[in-house]
PDB file of C-alpha atoms and ligand atoms in Angstrom:
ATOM      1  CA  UNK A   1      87.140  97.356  78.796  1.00 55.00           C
ATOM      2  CA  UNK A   2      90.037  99.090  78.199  1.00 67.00           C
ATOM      3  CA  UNK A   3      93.304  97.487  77.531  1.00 74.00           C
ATOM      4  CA  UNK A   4      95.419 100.242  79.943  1.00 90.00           C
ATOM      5  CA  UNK A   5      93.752  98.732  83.026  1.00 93.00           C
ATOM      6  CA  UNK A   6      94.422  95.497  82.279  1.00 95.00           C
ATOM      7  CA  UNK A   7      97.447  95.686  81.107  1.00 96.00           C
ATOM      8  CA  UNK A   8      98.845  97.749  83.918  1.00 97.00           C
ATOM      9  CA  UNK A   9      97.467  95.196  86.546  1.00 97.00           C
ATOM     10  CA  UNK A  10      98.939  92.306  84.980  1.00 97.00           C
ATOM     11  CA  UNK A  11     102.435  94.576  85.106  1.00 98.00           C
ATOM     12  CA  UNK A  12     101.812  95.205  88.405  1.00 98.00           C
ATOM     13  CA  UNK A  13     100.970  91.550  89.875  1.00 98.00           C
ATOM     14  CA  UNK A  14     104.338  90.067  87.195  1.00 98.00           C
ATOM     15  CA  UNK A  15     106.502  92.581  89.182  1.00 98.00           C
ATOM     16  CA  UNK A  16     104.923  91.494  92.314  1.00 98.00           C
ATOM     17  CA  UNK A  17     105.729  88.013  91.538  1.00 98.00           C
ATOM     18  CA  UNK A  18     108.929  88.347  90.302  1.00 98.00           C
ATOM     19  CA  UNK A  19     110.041  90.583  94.073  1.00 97.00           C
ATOM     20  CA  UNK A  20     108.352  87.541  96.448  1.00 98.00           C
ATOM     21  CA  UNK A  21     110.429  85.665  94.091  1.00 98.00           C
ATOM     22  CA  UNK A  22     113.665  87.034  94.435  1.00 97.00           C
ATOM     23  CA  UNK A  23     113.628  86.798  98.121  1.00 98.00           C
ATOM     24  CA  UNK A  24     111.953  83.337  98.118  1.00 98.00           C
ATOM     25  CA  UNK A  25     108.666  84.294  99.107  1.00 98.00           C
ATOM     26  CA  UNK A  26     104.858  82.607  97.433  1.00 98.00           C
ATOM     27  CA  UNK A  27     103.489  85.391  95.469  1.00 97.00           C
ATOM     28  CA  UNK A  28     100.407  84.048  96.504  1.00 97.00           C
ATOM     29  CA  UNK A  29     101.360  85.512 100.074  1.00 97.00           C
ATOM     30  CA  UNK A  30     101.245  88.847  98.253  1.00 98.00           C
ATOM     31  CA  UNK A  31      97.582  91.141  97.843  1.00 98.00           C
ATOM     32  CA  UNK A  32      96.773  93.942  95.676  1.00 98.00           C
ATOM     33  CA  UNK A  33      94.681  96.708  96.773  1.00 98.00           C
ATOM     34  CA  UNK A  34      93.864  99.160  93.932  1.00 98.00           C
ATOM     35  CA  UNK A  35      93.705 102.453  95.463  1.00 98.00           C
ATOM     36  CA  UNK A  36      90.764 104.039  93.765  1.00 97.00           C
ATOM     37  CA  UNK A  37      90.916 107.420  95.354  1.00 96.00           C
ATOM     38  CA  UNK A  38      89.481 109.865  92.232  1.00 95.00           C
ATOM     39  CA  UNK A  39      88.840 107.260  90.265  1.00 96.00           C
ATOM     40  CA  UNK A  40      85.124 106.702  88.343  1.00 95.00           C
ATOM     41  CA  UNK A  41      82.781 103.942  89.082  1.00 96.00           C
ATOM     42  CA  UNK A  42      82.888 103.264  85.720  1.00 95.00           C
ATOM     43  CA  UNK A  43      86.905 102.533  86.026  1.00 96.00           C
ATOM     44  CA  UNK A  44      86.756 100.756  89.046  1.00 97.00           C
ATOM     45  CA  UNK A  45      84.875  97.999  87.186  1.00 96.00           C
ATOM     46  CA  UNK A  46      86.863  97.561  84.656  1.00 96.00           C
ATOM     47  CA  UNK A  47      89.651  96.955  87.273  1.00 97.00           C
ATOM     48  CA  UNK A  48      87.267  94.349  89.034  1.00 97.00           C
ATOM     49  CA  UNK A  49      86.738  93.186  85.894  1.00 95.00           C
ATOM     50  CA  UNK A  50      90.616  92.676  85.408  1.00 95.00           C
ATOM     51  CA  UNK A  51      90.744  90.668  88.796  1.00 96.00           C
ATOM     52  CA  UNK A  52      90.923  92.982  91.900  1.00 97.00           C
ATOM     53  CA  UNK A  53      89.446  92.308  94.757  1.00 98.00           C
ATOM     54  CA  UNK A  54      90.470  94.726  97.326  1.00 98.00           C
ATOM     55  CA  UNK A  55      89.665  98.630  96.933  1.00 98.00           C
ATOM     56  CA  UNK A  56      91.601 100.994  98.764  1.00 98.00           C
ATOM     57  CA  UNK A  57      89.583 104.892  99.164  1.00 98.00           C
ATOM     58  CA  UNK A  58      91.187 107.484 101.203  1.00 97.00           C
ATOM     59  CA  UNK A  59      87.727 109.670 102.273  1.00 97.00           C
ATOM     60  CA  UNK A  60      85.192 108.200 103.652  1.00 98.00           C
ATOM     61  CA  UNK A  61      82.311 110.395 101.675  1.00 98.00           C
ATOM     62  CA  UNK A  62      84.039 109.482  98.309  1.00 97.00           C
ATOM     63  CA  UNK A  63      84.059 106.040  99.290  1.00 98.00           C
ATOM     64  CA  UNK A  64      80.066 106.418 100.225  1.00 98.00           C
ATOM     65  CA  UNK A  65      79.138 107.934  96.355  1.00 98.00           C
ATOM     66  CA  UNK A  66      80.936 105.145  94.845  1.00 97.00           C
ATOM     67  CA  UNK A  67      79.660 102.175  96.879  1.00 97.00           C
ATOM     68  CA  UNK A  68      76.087 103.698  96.191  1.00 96.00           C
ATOM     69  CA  UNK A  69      76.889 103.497  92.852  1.00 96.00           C
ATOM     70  CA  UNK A  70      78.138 100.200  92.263  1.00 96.00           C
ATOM     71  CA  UNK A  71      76.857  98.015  95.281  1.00 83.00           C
ATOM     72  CA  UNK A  72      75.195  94.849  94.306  1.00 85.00           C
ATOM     73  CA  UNK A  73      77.255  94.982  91.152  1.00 88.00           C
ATOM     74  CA  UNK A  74      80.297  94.042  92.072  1.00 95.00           C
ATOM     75  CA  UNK A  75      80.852  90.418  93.282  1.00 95.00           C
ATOM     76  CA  UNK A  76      80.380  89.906  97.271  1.00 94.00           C
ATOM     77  CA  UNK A  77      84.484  88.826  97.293  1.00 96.00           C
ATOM     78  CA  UNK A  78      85.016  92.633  96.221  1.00 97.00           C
ATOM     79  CA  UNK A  79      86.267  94.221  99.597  1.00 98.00           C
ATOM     80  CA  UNK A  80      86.700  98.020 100.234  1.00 98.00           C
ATOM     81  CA  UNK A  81      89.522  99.504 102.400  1.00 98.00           C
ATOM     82  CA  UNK A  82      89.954 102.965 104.005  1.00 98.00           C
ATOM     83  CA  UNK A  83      93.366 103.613 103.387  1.00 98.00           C
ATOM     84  CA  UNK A  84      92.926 107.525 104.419  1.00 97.00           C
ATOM     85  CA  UNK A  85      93.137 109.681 107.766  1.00 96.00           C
ATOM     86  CA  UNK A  86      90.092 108.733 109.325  1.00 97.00           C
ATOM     87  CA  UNK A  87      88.367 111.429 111.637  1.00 95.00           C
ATOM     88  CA  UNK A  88      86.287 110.354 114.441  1.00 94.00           C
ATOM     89  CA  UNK A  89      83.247 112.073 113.124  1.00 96.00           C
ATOM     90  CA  UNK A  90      83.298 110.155 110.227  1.00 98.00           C
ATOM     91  CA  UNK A  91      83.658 106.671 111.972  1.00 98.00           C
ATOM     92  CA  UNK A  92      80.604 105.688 112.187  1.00 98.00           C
ATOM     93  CA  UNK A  93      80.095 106.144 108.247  1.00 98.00           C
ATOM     94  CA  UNK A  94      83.077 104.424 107.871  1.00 98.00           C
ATOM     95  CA  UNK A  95      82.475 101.145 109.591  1.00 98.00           C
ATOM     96  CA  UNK A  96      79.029 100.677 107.800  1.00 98.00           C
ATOM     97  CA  UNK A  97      81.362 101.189 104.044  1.00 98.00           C
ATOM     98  CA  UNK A  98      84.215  99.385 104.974  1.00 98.00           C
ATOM     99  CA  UNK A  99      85.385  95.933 105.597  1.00 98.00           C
ATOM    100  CA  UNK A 100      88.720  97.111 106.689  1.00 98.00           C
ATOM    101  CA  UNK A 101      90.169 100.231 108.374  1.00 98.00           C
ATOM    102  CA  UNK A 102      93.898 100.578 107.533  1.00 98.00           C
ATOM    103  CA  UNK A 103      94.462 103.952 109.553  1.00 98.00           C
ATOM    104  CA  UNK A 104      93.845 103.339 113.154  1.00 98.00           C
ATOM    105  CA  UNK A 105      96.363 104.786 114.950  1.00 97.00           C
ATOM    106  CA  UNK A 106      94.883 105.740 118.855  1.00 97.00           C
ATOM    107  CA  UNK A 107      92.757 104.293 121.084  1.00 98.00           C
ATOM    108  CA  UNK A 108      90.244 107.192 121.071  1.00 98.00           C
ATOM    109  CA  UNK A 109      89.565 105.756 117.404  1.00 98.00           C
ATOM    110  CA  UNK A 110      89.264 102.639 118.250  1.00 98.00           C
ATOM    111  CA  UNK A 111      86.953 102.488 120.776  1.00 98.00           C
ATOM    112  CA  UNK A 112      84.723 104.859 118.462  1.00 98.00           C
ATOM    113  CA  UNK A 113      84.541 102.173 115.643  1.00 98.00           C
ATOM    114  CA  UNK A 114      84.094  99.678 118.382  1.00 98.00           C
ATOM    115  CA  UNK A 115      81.018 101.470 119.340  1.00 98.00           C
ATOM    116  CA  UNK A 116      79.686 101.772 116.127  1.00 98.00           C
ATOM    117  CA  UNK A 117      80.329  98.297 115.132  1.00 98.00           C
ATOM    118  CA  UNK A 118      78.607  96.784 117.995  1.00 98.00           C
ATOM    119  CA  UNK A 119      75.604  99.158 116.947  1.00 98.00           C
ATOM    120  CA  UNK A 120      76.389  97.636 113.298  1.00 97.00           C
ATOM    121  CA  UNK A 121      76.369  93.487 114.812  1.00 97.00           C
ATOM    122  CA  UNK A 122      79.699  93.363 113.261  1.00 98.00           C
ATOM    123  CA  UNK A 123      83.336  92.925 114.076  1.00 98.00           C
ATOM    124  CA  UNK A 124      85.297  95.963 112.246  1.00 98.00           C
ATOM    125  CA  UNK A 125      88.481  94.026 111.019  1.00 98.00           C
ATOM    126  CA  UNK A 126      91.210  96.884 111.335  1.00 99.00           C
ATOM    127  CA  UNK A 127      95.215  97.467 110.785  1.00 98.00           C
ATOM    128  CA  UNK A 128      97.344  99.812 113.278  1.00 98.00           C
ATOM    129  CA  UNK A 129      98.892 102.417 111.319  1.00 98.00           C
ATOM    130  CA  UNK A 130     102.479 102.926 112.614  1.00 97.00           C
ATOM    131  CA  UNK A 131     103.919 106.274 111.913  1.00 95.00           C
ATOM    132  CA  UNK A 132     108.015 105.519 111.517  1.00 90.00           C
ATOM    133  CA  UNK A 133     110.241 108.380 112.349  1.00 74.00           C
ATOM    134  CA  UNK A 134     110.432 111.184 109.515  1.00 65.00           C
ATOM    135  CA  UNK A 135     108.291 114.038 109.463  1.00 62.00           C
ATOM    136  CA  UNK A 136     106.726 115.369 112.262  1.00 63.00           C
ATOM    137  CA  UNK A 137     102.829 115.435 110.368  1.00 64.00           C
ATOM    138  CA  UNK A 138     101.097 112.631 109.468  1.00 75.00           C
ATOM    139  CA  UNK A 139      99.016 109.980 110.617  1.00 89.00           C
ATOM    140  CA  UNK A 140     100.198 106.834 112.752  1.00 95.00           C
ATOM    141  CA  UNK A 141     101.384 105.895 116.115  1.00 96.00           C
ATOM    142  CA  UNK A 142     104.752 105.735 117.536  1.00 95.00           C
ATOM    143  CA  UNK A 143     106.724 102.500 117.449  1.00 96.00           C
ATOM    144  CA  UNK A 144     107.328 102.937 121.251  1.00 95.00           C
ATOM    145  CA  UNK A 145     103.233 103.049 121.471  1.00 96.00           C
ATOM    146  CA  UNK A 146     102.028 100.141 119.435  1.00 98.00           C
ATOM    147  CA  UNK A 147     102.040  97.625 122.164  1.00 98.00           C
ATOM    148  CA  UNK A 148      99.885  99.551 124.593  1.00 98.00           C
ATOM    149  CA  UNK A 149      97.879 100.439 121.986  1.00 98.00           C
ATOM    150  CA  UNK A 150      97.184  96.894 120.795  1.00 98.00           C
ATOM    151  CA  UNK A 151      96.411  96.003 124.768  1.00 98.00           C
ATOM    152  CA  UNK A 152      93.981  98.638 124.360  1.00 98.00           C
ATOM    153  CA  UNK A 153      92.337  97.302 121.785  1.00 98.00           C
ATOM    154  CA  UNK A 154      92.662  94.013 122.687  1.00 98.00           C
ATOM    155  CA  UNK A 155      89.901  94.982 125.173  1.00 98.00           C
ATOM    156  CA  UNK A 156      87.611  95.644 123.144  1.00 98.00           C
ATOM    157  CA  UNK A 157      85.198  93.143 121.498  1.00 98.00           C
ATOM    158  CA  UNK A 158      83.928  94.459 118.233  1.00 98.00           C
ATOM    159  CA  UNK A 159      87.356  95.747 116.625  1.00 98.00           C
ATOM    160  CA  UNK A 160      90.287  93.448 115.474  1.00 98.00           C
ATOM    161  CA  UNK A 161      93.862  94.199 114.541  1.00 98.00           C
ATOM    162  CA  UNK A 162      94.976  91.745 111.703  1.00 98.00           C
ATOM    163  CA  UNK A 163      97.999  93.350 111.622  1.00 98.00           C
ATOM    164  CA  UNK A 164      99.936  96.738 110.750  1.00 98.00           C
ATOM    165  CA  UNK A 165     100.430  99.381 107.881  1.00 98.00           C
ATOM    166  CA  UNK A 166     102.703 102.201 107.123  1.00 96.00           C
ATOM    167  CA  UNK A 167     103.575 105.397 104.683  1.00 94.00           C
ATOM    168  CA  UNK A 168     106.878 105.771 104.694  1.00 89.00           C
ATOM    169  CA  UNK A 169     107.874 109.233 105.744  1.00 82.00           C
ATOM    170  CA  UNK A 170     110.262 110.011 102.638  1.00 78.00           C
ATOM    171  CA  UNK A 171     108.416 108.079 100.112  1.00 75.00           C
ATOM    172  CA  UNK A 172     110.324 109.703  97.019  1.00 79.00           C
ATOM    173  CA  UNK A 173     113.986 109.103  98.540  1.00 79.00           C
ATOM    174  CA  UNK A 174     114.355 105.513  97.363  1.00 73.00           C
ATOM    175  CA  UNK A 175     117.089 104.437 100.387  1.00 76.00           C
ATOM    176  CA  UNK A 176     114.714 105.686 102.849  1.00 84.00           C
ATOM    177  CA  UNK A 177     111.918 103.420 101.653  1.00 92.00           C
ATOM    178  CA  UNK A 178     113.325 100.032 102.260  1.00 94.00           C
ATOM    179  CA  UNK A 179     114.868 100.390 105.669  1.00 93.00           C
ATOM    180  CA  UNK A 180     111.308 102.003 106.511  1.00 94.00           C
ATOM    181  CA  UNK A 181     109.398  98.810 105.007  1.00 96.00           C
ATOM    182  CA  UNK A 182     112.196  96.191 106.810  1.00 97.00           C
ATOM    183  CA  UNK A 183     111.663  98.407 110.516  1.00 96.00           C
ATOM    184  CA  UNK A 184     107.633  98.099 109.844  1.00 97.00           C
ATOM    185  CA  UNK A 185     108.154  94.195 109.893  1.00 98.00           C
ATOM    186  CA  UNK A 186     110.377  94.341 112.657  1.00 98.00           C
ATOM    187  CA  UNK A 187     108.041  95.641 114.886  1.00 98.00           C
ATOM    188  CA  UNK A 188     105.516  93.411 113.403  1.00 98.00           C
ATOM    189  CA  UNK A 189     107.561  90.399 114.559  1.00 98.00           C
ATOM    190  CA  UNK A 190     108.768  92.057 118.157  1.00 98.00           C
ATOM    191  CA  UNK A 191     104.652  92.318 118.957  1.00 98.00           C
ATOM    192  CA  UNK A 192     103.905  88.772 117.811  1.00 98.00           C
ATOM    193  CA  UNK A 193     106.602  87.618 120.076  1.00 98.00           C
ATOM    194  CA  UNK A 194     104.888  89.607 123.103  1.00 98.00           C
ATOM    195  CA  UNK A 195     101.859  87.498 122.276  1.00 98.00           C
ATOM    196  CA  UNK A 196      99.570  89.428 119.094  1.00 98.00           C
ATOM    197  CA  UNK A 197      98.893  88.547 115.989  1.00 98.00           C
ATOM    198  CA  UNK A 198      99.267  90.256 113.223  1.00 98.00           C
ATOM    199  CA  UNK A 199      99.782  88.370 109.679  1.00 98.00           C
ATOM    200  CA  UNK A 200      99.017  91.724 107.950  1.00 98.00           C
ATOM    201  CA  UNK A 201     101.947  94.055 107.003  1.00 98.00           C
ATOM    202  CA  UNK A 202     100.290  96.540 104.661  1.00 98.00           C
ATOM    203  CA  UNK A 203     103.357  98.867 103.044  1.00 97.00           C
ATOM    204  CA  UNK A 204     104.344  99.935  99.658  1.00 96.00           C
ATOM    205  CA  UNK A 205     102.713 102.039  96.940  1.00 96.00           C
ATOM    206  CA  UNK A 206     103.374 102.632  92.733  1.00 95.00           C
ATOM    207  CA  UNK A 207     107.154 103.945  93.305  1.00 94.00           C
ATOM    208  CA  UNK A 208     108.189 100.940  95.879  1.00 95.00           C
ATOM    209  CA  UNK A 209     105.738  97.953  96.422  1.00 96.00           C
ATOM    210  CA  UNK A 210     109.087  96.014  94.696  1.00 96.00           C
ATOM    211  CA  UNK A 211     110.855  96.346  97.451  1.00 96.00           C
ATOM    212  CA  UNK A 212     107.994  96.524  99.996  1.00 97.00           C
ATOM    213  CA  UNK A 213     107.553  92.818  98.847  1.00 97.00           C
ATOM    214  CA  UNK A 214     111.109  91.835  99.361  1.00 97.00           C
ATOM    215  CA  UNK A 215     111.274  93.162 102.988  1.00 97.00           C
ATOM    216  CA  UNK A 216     107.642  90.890 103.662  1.00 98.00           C
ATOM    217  CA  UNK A 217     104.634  93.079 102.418  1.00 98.00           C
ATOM    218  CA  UNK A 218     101.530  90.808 102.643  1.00 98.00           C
ATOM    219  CA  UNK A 219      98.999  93.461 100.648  1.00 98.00           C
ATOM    220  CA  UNK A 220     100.202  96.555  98.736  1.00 98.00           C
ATOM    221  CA  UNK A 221      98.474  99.459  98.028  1.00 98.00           C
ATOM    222  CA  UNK A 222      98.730 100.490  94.107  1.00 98.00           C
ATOM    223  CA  UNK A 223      97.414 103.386  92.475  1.00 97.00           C
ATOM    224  CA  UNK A 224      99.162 105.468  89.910  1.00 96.00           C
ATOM    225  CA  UNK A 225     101.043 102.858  88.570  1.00 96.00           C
ATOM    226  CA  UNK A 226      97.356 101.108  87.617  1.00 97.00           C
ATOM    227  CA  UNK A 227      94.869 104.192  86.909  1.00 96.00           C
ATOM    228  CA  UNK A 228      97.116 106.907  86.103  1.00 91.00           C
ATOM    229  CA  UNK A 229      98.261 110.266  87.489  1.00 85.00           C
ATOM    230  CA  UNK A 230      95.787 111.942  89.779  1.00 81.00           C
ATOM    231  CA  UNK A 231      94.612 114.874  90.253  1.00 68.00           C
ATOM    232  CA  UNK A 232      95.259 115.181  94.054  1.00 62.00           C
ATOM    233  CA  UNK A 233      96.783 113.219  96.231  1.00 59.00           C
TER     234      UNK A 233
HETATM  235  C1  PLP B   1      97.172 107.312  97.491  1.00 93.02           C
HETATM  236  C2  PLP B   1      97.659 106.252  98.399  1.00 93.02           C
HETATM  237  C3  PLP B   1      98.316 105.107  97.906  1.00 93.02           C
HETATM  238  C4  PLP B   1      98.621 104.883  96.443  1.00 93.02           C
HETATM  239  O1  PLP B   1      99.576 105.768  95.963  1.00 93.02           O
HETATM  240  P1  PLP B   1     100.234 105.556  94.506  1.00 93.02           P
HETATM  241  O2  PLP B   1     101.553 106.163  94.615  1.00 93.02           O
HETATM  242  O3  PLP B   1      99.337 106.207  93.532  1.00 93.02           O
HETATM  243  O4  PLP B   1     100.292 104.094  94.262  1.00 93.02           O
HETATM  244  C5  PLP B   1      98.695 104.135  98.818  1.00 93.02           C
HETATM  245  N1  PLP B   1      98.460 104.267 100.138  1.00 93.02           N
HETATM  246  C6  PLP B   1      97.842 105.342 100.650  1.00 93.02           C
HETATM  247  C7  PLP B   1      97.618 105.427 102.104  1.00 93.02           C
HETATM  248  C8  PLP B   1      97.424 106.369  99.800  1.00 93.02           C
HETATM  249  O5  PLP B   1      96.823 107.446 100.324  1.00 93.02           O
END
């Protein structure tokens, strides 16, 4: 195994501890999703190996080679995450790979993966993603639309919401990040007091899961700062 891997996921879970610290917060509260996006079967082991459980892949058709390849030997607590855009032609793939769906973001969506995890016999455990304001592109949906989107899906009997996840818009300007990350749980808390609930708050990446912890991340989503530069994005 090679030292790097481990070495940078023990950085990365002592830094983690040391933010939920500094605010008060159990560590324990705290997950780690490696985001394996581009990176080798072979690697991804070794970072099981290390300790991770939870995989984060951004396309759904990367995520399917990779599974193929290492299904049945990885342990069963090993749990893979689509972290990407998610197009509704690929939904169906994408609830028979994933345990979790980070990226839904309209109801069209959701009903789709409801659909297809009936067909599956399973409940697809999913996060809303919530776009804050910023750039115009990108995935996620308003603030102002959460709520009737989580009555939507409330509806519907093969899809759950355990809770919410963001990109910040600005990720590189550090003073954006942390107002972002604090309005995320914000929101979080106005919908649980309107009735849902949503223990998830899935926020911060390599340059700012620090701070993503101190404003109440529950899982963040690591990959650089583990694996290394990539290729793309
Ligand atoms: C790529 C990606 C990450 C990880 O980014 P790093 O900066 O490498 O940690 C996290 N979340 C999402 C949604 C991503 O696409």
């Amino acid at each position: 195994m090679s030292d790097h891997i481990v070495e940078s996921i023990s950085s990365v879970y002592k830094k983690i501890s040391h933010a939920a610290m500094r605010v008060g917060r159990d560590p324990l509260e705290v997950k780690l999703l490696a985001v394996t996006k581009t990176v080798s079967p072979e690697v991804i082991r070794e970072a099981v190996d290390a300790g991770v459980r939870l995989l984060g892949e951004s396309r759904v058709q990367e995520a399917k080679e990779k599974i193929a390849v290492l299904d049945g030997d990885l342990p069963d607590t090993v749990s893979w995450q689509m972290i990407g855009n998610l197009q509704s032609n690929k939904a169906k793939l994408a609830v028979q790979l994933f345990d979790m769906i980070q990226s839904v973001d309209s109801v069209d969506l959701a009903r789709k993966i409801d659909r297809y995890a009936s067909e599956a016999g399973k409940v697809q455990r999913v996060l809303v993603q919530v776009k804050l304001a910023g750039r115009e592109a990108g995935s996620g949906i308003s603030p102002e639309g959460l709520i009737v989107l989580l009555e939507e899906i409330g509806e519907l009997h093969n899809i759950v919401v355990e809770g919410l996840m963001t990109i910040p818009p600005f990720p590189e300007i550090p003073e954006d990040v942390r107002p972002c990350f604090r309005r995320l749980r914000e929101i979080r808390d106005g919908a649980e007091r309107k009735g849902f609930k949503l223990p998830e708050l899935s926020m911060g990446m390599s340059g700012d899961f620090e701070v993503a912890v101190e404003e109440g991340a529950t899982m963040v989503r690591v990959g650089s700062a583990i694996f290394g530069r990539r290729l793309y994005q």
